[in-house]
Amino acid sequence: MNLALEVENLSFAYGPKKALDEVSFAVPQGVCTILLGPNGAGKTTLFNLITRLFDSPTGTIRIAGFDHLRRPNQALARMGVVFQQPTLDLDLTVEQNLRYFAALHGLSRKQAGSRVGEELERFDLVPYRKSKVRALSGGYRRRVEIARALLHRPKLLLLDEPTVGLDIPSRKALVDHVHGLASEGIGVLWATHLLDEVEAGDQLIILHRGRIRAIGCVTEVIERLAVTSLSEAFQVLTKEAA
Ligand code: ATP
């Protein structure tokens, strides 16, 4: 199986405060991996290490087989990221935001034109192409961010709590879109604290207080704990106070 992301023995501390403790897991291509953890679990810290906003003093990170420290350009070029805080330019149009990013990734004008067109189609954004991002709803803004993260055809897509603040239909649409992407062969790592964003075929990683408490498909995690639902499994695994 091709691996989009491999993380081995990763630890991180903010001064004396340990935020990640010997974390190891892999994200296969073609699967949506949900990183589920309550507030303060360490999800954002993990994303900051994978995206190299922070350097990891310990452990190894490989993206599509490329070591993060030894082959950083190759590794980072194979990753698309949607951060928790929106980063679109609200006063540019949807198309301008996408084209600007395509240029940053070194796509020619022609390549950018065709990739932007493809992603606008995929996310049902064609009617909003010339709209300023400021005029879009929260759900559509998030779609633009995901489309932007995919322009350079990454092998790994990271999403840090992308549905925060969205209404239920917009959340559902986004969850469906991202699951569709995984089924096309991208490795997706989706951080959330919302259990209803998990689907039956997903790989699940439950993180709590910086340590992985469970990893596997949803039914495996439920069976291993001898409980009857994911919410019960989550409660059992995260009951230790944060
Ligand atoms: P949330 O869902 O609330 O975003 P999270 O799972 O993303 O939480 P992190 O933000 O990674 O968790 O935080 C992990 C731990 O590290 C928490 O205990 C948090 O208080 C602590 N922490 C995070 N950032 C800092 C910082 N800059 N300085 C000190 N401690 C921090």
mmCIF file of C-alpha atoms and ligand atoms in Angstrom:
data_model
loop_
_atom_site.group_PDB
_atom_site.id
_atom_site.type_symbol
_atom_site.label_atom_id
_atom_site.label_comp_id
_atom_site.label_asym_id
_atom_site.label_seq_id
_atom_site.Cartn_x
_atom_site.Cartn_y
_atom_site.Cartn_z
ATOM 1 C CA MET A 1 0.000 0.000 0.000
ATOM 2 C CA ASN A 2 1.367 3.472 -0.865
ATOM 3 C CA LEU A 3 1.760 5.664 2.170
ATOM 4 C CA ALA A 4 1.034 9.381 1.900
ATOM 5 C CA LEU A 5 2.426 10.089 5.364
ATOM 6 C CA GLU A 6 4.552 8.203 7.880
ATOM 7 C CA VAL A 7 5.144 9.575 11.360
ATOM 8 C CA GLU A 8 7.485 7.737 13.723
ATOM 9 C CA ASN A 9 8.215 8.410 17.390
ATOM 10 C CA LEU A 10 7.329 12.093 17.255
ATOM 11 C CA SER A 11 7.420 14.048 20.513
ATOM 12 C CA PHE A 12 7.094 17.760 21.161
ATOM 13 C CA ALA A 13 6.967 20.005 24.240
ATOM 14 C CA TYR A 14 6.182 23.672 24.813
ATOM 15 C CA GLY A 15 8.777 24.288 27.528
ATOM 16 C CA PRO A 16 7.923 21.844 30.309
ATOM 17 C CA LYS A 17 4.497 21.069 28.780
ATOM 18 C CA LYS A 18 4.534 17.852 26.741
ATOM 19 C CA ALA A 19 2.129 18.194 23.792
ATOM 20 C CA LEU A 20 3.036 15.016 21.831
ATOM 21 C CA ASP A 21 4.541 11.874 23.274
ATOM 22 C CA GLU A 22 6.095 9.225 20.980
ATOM 23 C CA VAL A 23 3.404 9.483 18.288
ATOM 24 C CA SER A 24 3.636 6.980 15.392
ATOM 25 C CA PHE A 25 1.127 6.276 12.611
ATOM 26 C CA ALA A 26 0.762 6.098 8.824
ATOM 27 C CA VAL A 27 -1.762 7.608 6.406
ATOM 28 C CA PRO A 28 -2.329 5.401 3.358
ATOM 29 C CA GLN A 29 -3.265 6.872 0.001
ATOM 30 C CA GLY A 30 -6.891 6.330 -0.950
ATOM 31 C CA VAL A 31 -8.177 6.423 2.624
ATOM 32 C CA CYS A 32 -9.561 9.165 4.811
ATOM 33 C CA THR A 33 -7.773 9.097 8.152
ATOM 34 C CA ILE A 34 -9.574 10.942 10.923
ATOM 35 C CA LEU A 35 -7.439 12.318 13.718
ATOM 36 C CA LEU A 36 -9.964 12.537 16.501
ATOM 37 C CA GLY A 37 -9.156 14.212 19.781
ATOM 38 C CA PRO A 38 -10.705 16.558 22.327
ATOM 39 C CA ASN A 39 -9.468 20.135 22.778
ATOM 40 C CA GLY A 40 -5.817 20.179 23.720
ATOM 41 C CA ALA A 41 -5.145 16.627 22.455
ATOM 42 C CA GLY A 42 -2.215 17.790 20.318
ATOM 43 C CA LYS A 43 -3.818 17.812 16.852
ATOM 44 C CA THR A 44 -2.673 21.301 15.843
ATOM 45 C CA THR A 45 0.799 20.705 17.265
ATOM 46 C CA LEU A 46 1.056 17.567 15.136
ATOM 47 C CA PHE A 47 -0.045 19.521 12.040
ATOM 48 C CA ASN A 48 2.471 22.265 12.798
ATOM 49 C CA LEU A 49 5.234 19.664 12.850
ATOM 50 C CA ILE A 50 4.098 17.946 9.648
ATOM 51 C CA THR A 51 3.897 21.295 7.815
ATOM 52 C CA ARG A 52 7.241 22.371 9.309
ATOM 53 C CA LEU A 53 5.898 25.443 11.056
ATOM 54 C CA PHE A 54 7.746 23.869 13.976
ATOM 55 C CA ASP A 55 10.815 21.704 13.758
ATOM 56 C CA SER A 56 10.604 18.296 15.351
ATOM 57 C CA PRO A 57 13.445 17.666 17.755
ATOM 58 C CA THR A 58 12.726 13.922 17.737
ATOM 59 C CA GLY A 59 11.178 11.355 15.424
ATOM 60 C CA THR A 60 10.762 11.040 11.681
ATOM 61 C CA ILE A 61 8.207 12.361 9.206
ATOM 62 C CA ARG A 62 7.997 11.123 5.607
ATOM 63 C CA ILE A 63 5.606 12.497 2.995
ATOM 64 C CA ALA A 64 5.026 10.182 0.031
ATOM 65 C CA GLY A 65 8.296 8.499 0.996
ATOM 66 C CA PHE A 66 10.345 11.730 1.215
ATOM 67 C CA ASP A 67 12.026 12.449 4.516
ATOM 68 C CA HIS A 68 10.924 15.754 5.847
ATOM 69 C CA LEU A 69 14.363 16.860 7.047
ATOM 70 C CA ARG A 70 16.601 15.361 4.364
ATOM 71 C CA ARG A 71 14.338 16.021 1.313
ATOM 72 C CA PRO A 72 12.181 18.963 2.491
ATOM 73 C CA ASN A 73 11.409 20.379 -0.968
ATOM 74 C CA GLN A 74 10.216 17.053 -2.328
ATOM 75 C CA ALA A 75 8.285 16.286 0.857
ATOM 76 C CA LEU A 76 6.509 19.645 1.123
ATOM 77 C CA ALA A 77 5.682 19.738 -2.612
ATOM 78 C CA ARG A 78 3.595 16.590 -2.114
ATOM 79 C CA MET A 79 1.428 18.043 0.614
ATOM 80 C CA GLY A 80 -1.643 20.287 0.540
ATOM 81 C CA VAL A 81 -2.808 21.984 3.745
ATOM 82 C CA VAL A 82 -5.995 23.585 5.003
ATOM 83 C CA PHE A 83 -5.189 25.310 8.291
ATOM 84 C CA GLN A 84 -7.650 25.837 11.105
ATOM 85 C CA GLN A 85 -7.630 29.601 10.538
ATOM 86 C CA PRO A 86 -8.841 30.622 7.056
ATOM 87 C CA THR A 87 -6.092 32.139 4.913
ATOM 88 C CA LEU A 88 -7.863 33.309 1.743
ATOM 89 C CA ASP A 89 -7.611 36.889 0.557
ATOM 90 C CA LEU A 90 -11.191 38.070 1.033
ATOM 91 C CA ASP A 91 -10.866 40.934 -1.466
ATOM 92 C CA LEU A 92 -9.677 38.770 -4.351
ATOM 93 C CA THR A 93 -12.060 36.683 -6.414
ATOM 94 C CA VAL A 94 -12.209 32.911 -6.059
ATOM 95 C CA GLU A 95 -10.275 32.518 -9.303
ATOM 96 C CA GLN A 96 -7.636 35.104 -8.334
ATOM 97 C CA ASN A 97 -7.019 33.322 -5.022
ATOM 98 C CA LEU A 98 -6.534 30.018 -6.828
ATOM 99 C CA ARG A 99 -4.366 31.433 -9.617
ATOM 100 C CA TYR A 100 -2.119 33.209 -7.154
ATOM 101 C CA PHE A 101 -1.469 29.955 -5.333
ATOM 102 C CA ALA A 102 -0.933 28.044 -8.565
ATOM 103 C CA ALA A 103 1.775 30.572 -9.460
ATOM 104 C CA LEU A 104 3.415 30.062 -6.053
ATOM 105 C CA HIS A 105 3.585 26.363 -6.841
ATOM 106 C CA GLY A 106 5.304 27.120 -10.138
ATOM 107 C CA LEU A 107 2.439 26.129 -12.463
ATOM 108 C CA SER A 108 2.543 27.827 -15.877
ATOM 109 C CA ARG A 109 -0.381 30.089 -16.863
ATOM 110 C CA LYS A 110 -1.781 27.330 -19.038
ATOM 111 C CA GLN A 111 -1.435 24.615 -16.393
ATOM 112 C CA ALA A 112 -2.912 26.954 -13.796
ATOM 113 C CA GLY A 113 -5.897 27.711 -16.051
ATOM 114 C CA SER A 114 -6.722 24.064 -16.491
ATOM 115 C CA ARG A 115 -6.094 23.005 -12.868
ATOM 116 C CA VAL A 116 -8.144 25.934 -11.524
ATOM 117 C CA GLY A 117 -10.981 25.016 -13.911
ATOM 118 C CA GLU A 118 -10.891 21.365 -12.770
ATOM 119 C CA GLU A 119 -10.994 22.213 -9.070
ATOM 120 C CA LEU A 120 -13.760 24.810 -9.542
ATOM 121 C CA GLU A 121 -15.824 22.067 -11.211
ATOM 122 C CA ARG A 122 -15.068 19.504 -8.541
ATOM 123 C CA PHE A 123 -16.233 21.777 -5.728
ATOM 124 C CA ASP A 124 -19.273 23.226 -7.585
ATOM 125 C CA LEU A 125 -17.591 26.634 -7.539
ATOM 126 C CA VAL A 126 -17.875 27.527 -11.228
ATOM 127 C CA PRO A 127 -20.754 30.001 -10.670
ATOM 128 C CA TYR A 128 -18.636 31.817 -8.035
ATOM 129 C CA ARG A 129 -15.460 32.042 -10.108
ATOM 130 C CA LYS A 130 -15.618 35.857 -10.384
ATOM 131 C CA SER A 131 -17.087 36.448 -6.930
ATOM 132 C CA LYS A 132 -15.012 38.026 -4.222
ATOM 133 C CA VAL A 133 -14.361 35.510 -1.455
ATOM 134 C CA ARG A 134 -15.868 37.996 1.023
ATOM 135 C CA ALA A 135 -19.253 37.433 -0.632
ATOM 136 C CA LEU A 136 -19.203 33.637 -0.107
ATOM 137 C CA SER A 137 -20.680 31.654 2.772
ATOM 138 C CA GLY A 138 -18.335 29.937 5.249
ATOM 139 C CA GLY A 139 -18.907 26.549 3.605
ATOM 140 C CA TYR A 140 -18.004 27.834 0.132
ATOM 141 C CA ARG A 141 -14.938 29.631 1.465
ATOM 142 C CA ARG A 142 -13.743 26.319 2.888
ATOM 143 C CA ARG A 143 -14.317 24.668 -0.490
ATOM 144 C CA VAL A 144 -12.088 27.312 -2.094
ATOM 145 C CA GLU A 145 -9.381 26.568 0.482
ATOM 146 C CA ILE A 146 -9.517 22.836 -0.211
ATOM 147 C CA ALA A 147 -9.519 23.440 -3.979
ATOM 148 C CA ARG A 148 -6.448 25.657 -3.504
ATOM 149 C CA ALA A 149 -4.669 22.973 -1.474
ATOM 150 C CA LEU A 150 -5.175 20.494 -4.331
ATOM 151 C CA LEU A 151 -3.922 22.594 -7.275
ATOM 152 C CA HIS A 152 -0.451 21.032 -7.314
ATOM 153 C CA ARG A 153 -1.901 17.489 -7.041
ATOM 154 C CA PRO A 154 -0.532 16.569 -3.619
ATOM 155 C CA LYS A 155 -0.377 12.983 -2.388
ATOM 156 C CA LEU A 156 -1.320 14.098 1.120
ATOM 157 C CA LEU A 157 -4.059 16.528 2.133
ATOM 158 C CA LEU A 158 -4.060 17.830 5.708
ATOM 159 C CA LEU A 159 -7.176 19.476 7.113
ATOM 160 C CA ASP A 160 -7.190 20.942 10.607
ATOM 161 C CA GLU A 161 -10.781 21.112 11.889
ATOM 162 C CA PRO A 162 -12.046 22.498 8.570
ATOM 163 C CA THR A 163 -15.728 22.485 9.526
ATOM 164 C CA VAL A 164 -15.486 24.688 12.627
ATOM 165 C CA GLY A 165 -18.210 27.327 12.491
ATOM 166 C CA LEU A 166 -20.127 25.764 9.580
ATOM 167 C CA ASP A 167 -23.825 24.883 9.663
ATOM 168 C CA ILE A 168 -24.885 21.231 9.427
ATOM 169 C CA PRO A 169 -25.610 21.076 5.642
ATOM 170 C CA SER A 170 -22.288 22.828 4.819
ATOM 171 C CA ARG A 171 -20.411 20.456 7.134
ATOM 172 C CA LYS A 172 -22.047 17.452 5.525
ATOM 173 C CA ALA A 173 -21.200 18.711 2.014
ATOM 174 C CA LEU A 174 -17.558 19.244 2.984
ATOM 175 C CA VAL A 175 -17.271 15.840 4.663
ATOM 176 C CA ASP A 176 -18.703 14.212 1.512
ATOM 177 C CA HIS A 177 -16.354 16.119 -0.796
ATOM 178 C CA VAL A 178 -13.283 15.153 1.208
ATOM 179 C CA HIS A 179 -14.286 11.502 1.421
ATOM 180 C CA GLY A 180 -14.700 11.598 -2.362
ATOM 181 C CA LEU A 181 -11.145 12.938 -2.712
ATOM 182 C CA ALA A 182 -9.754 10.078 -0.651
ATOM 183 C CA SER A 183 -11.537 7.561 -2.848
ATOM 184 C CA GLU A 184 -9.713 9.107 -5.854
ATOM 185 C CA GLY A 185 -6.393 8.107 -4.286
ATOM 186 C CA ILE A 186 -5.205 11.002 -2.121
ATOM 187 C CA GLY A 187 -4.178 10.308 1.483
ATOM 188 C CA VAL A 188 -6.289 12.547 3.721
ATOM 189 C CA LEU A 189 -5.543 13.422 7.338
ATOM 190 C CA TRP A 190 -8.540 15.234 8.829
ATOM 191 C CA ALA A 191 -8.300 16.542 12.406
ATOM 192 C CA THR A 192 -11.549 16.991 14.288
ATOM 193 C CA HIS A 193 -13.207 16.639 17.656
ATOM 194 C CA LEU A 194 -16.585 15.878 16.051
ATOM 195 C CA LEU A 195 -17.524 12.200 16.011
ATOM 196 C CA ASP A 196 -20.149 12.612 13.303
ATOM 197 C CA GLU A 197 -17.447 13.446 10.749
ATOM 198 C CA VAL A 198 -16.202 9.849 10.917
ATOM 199 C CA GLU A 199 -17.477 7.399 8.277
ATOM 200 C CA ALA A 200 -17.468 3.608 8.457
ATOM 201 C CA GLY A 201 -14.580 3.100 5.997
ATOM 202 C CA ASP A 202 -12.262 5.641 7.628
ATOM 203 C CA GLN A 203 -9.063 4.921 9.471
ATOM 204 C CA LEU A 204 -9.371 6.376 12.929
ATOM 205 C CA ILE A 205 -6.632 7.731 15.171
ATOM 206 C CA ILE A 206 -7.735 8.794 18.632
ATOM 207 C CA LEU A 207 -5.325 11.238 20.261
ATOM 208 C CA HIS A 208 -5.608 12.398 23.854
ATOM 209 C CA ARG A 209 -3.105 14.375 25.937
ATOM 210 C CA GLY A 210 -0.464 13.945 23.242
ATOM 211 C CA ARG A 211 -0.643 10.148 23.027
ATOM 212 C CA ILE A 212 -2.357 7.857 20.547
ATOM 213 C CA ARG A 213 -5.038 5.947 22.414
ATOM 214 C CA ALA A 214 -6.426 3.898 19.517
ATOM 215 C CA ILE A 215 -5.782 3.350 15.841
ATOM 216 C CA GLY A 216 -7.708 1.253 13.326
ATOM 217 C CA CYS A 217 -10.973 1.207 11.433
ATOM 218 C CA VAL A 218 -14.079 2.262 13.322
ATOM 219 C CA THR A 219 -15.388 -1.274 13.906
ATOM 220 C CA GLU A 220 -11.975 -2.499 15.101
ATOM 221 C CA VAL A 221 -11.740 0.293 17.676
ATOM 222 C CA ILE A 222 -15.269 -0.410 18.933
ATOM 223 C CA GLU A 223 -14.703 -4.187 19.112
ATOM 224 C CA ARG A 224 -11.339 -3.900 20.821
ATOM 225 C CA LEU A 225 -12.879 -1.882 23.634
ATOM 226 C CA ALA A 226 -15.981 -4.104 23.825
ATOM 227 C CA VAL A 227 -18.296 -1.084 23.595
ATOM 228 C CA THR A 228 -21.297 -0.530 21.344
ATOM 229 C CA SER A 229 -20.595 2.806 19.640
ATOM 230 C CA LEU A 230 -17.865 5.190 18.596
ATOM 231 C CA SER A 231 -19.060 7.779 21.084
ATOM 232 C CA GLU A 232 -18.708 5.246 23.915
ATOM 233 C CA ALA A 233 -15.224 4.296 22.662
ATOM 234 C CA PHE A 234 -14.256 7.980 22.544
ATOM 235 C CA GLN A 235 -15.521 8.564 26.089
ATOM 236 C CA VAL A 236 -13.596 5.575 27.447
ATOM 237 C CA LEU A 237 -10.376 6.586 25.694
ATOM 238 C CA THR A 238 -10.481 10.271 26.612
ATOM 239 C CA LYS A 239 -11.914 10.152 30.135
ATOM 240 C CA GLU A 240 -8.548 10.961 31.733
ATOM 241 C CA ALA A 241 -8.734 14.715 32.408
ATOM 242 C CA ALA A 242 -7.094 16.964 29.810
HETATM 243 P P1 ATP B 1 -7.848 22.211 19.826
HETATM 244 O O1 ATP B 1 -8.846 21.195 19.363
HETATM 245 O O2 ATP B 1 -8.303 22.974 21.026
HETATM 246 O O3 ATP B 1 -7.292 23.065 18.729
HETATM 247 P P2 ATP B 1 -5.493 20.512 19.734
HETATM 248 O O4 ATP B 1 -5.819 19.063 19.785
HETATM 249 O O5 ATP B 1 -5.196 21.104 18.407
HETATM 250 O O6 ATP B 1 -6.611 21.347 20.477
HETATM 251 P P3 ATP B 1 -2.953 21.651 20.540
HETATM 252 O O7 ATP B 1 -3.380 23.038 20.183
HETATM 253 O O8 ATP B 1 -1.958 20.992 19.693
HETATM 254 O O9 ATP B 1 -4.229 20.706 20.709
HETATM 255 O O10 ATP B 1 -2.421 21.698 22.042
HETATM 256 C C1 ATP B 1 -1.804 20.569 22.688
HETATM 257 C C2 ATP B 1 -1.360 20.988 24.083
HETATM 258 O O11 ATP B 1 -0.293 21.928 23.988
HETATM 259 C C3 ATP B 1 -2.454 21.648 24.906
HETATM 260 O O12 ATP B 1 -2.302 21.265 26.257
HETATM 261 C C4 ATP B 1 -2.162 23.139 24.738
HETATM 262 O O13 ATP B 1 -2.573 23.854 25.885
HETATM 263 C C5 ATP B 1 -0.640 23.141 24.623
HETATM 264 N N1 ATP B 1 -0.158 24.254 23.771
HETATM 265 C C6 ATP B 1 -0.518 24.488 22.491
HETATM 266 N N2 ATP B 1 0.131 25.561 21.996
HETATM 267 C C7 ATP B 1 0.915 26.018 23.003
HETATM 268 C C8 ATP B 1 1.851 27.095 23.137
HETATM 269 N N3 ATP B 1 2.108 27.930 22.125
HETATM 270 N N4 ATP B 1 2.472 27.245 24.320
HETATM 271 C C9 ATP B 1 2.235 26.412 25.361
HETATM 272 N N5 ATP B 1 1.376 25.363 25.309
HETATM 273 C C10 ATP B 1 0.724 25.167 24.154
#
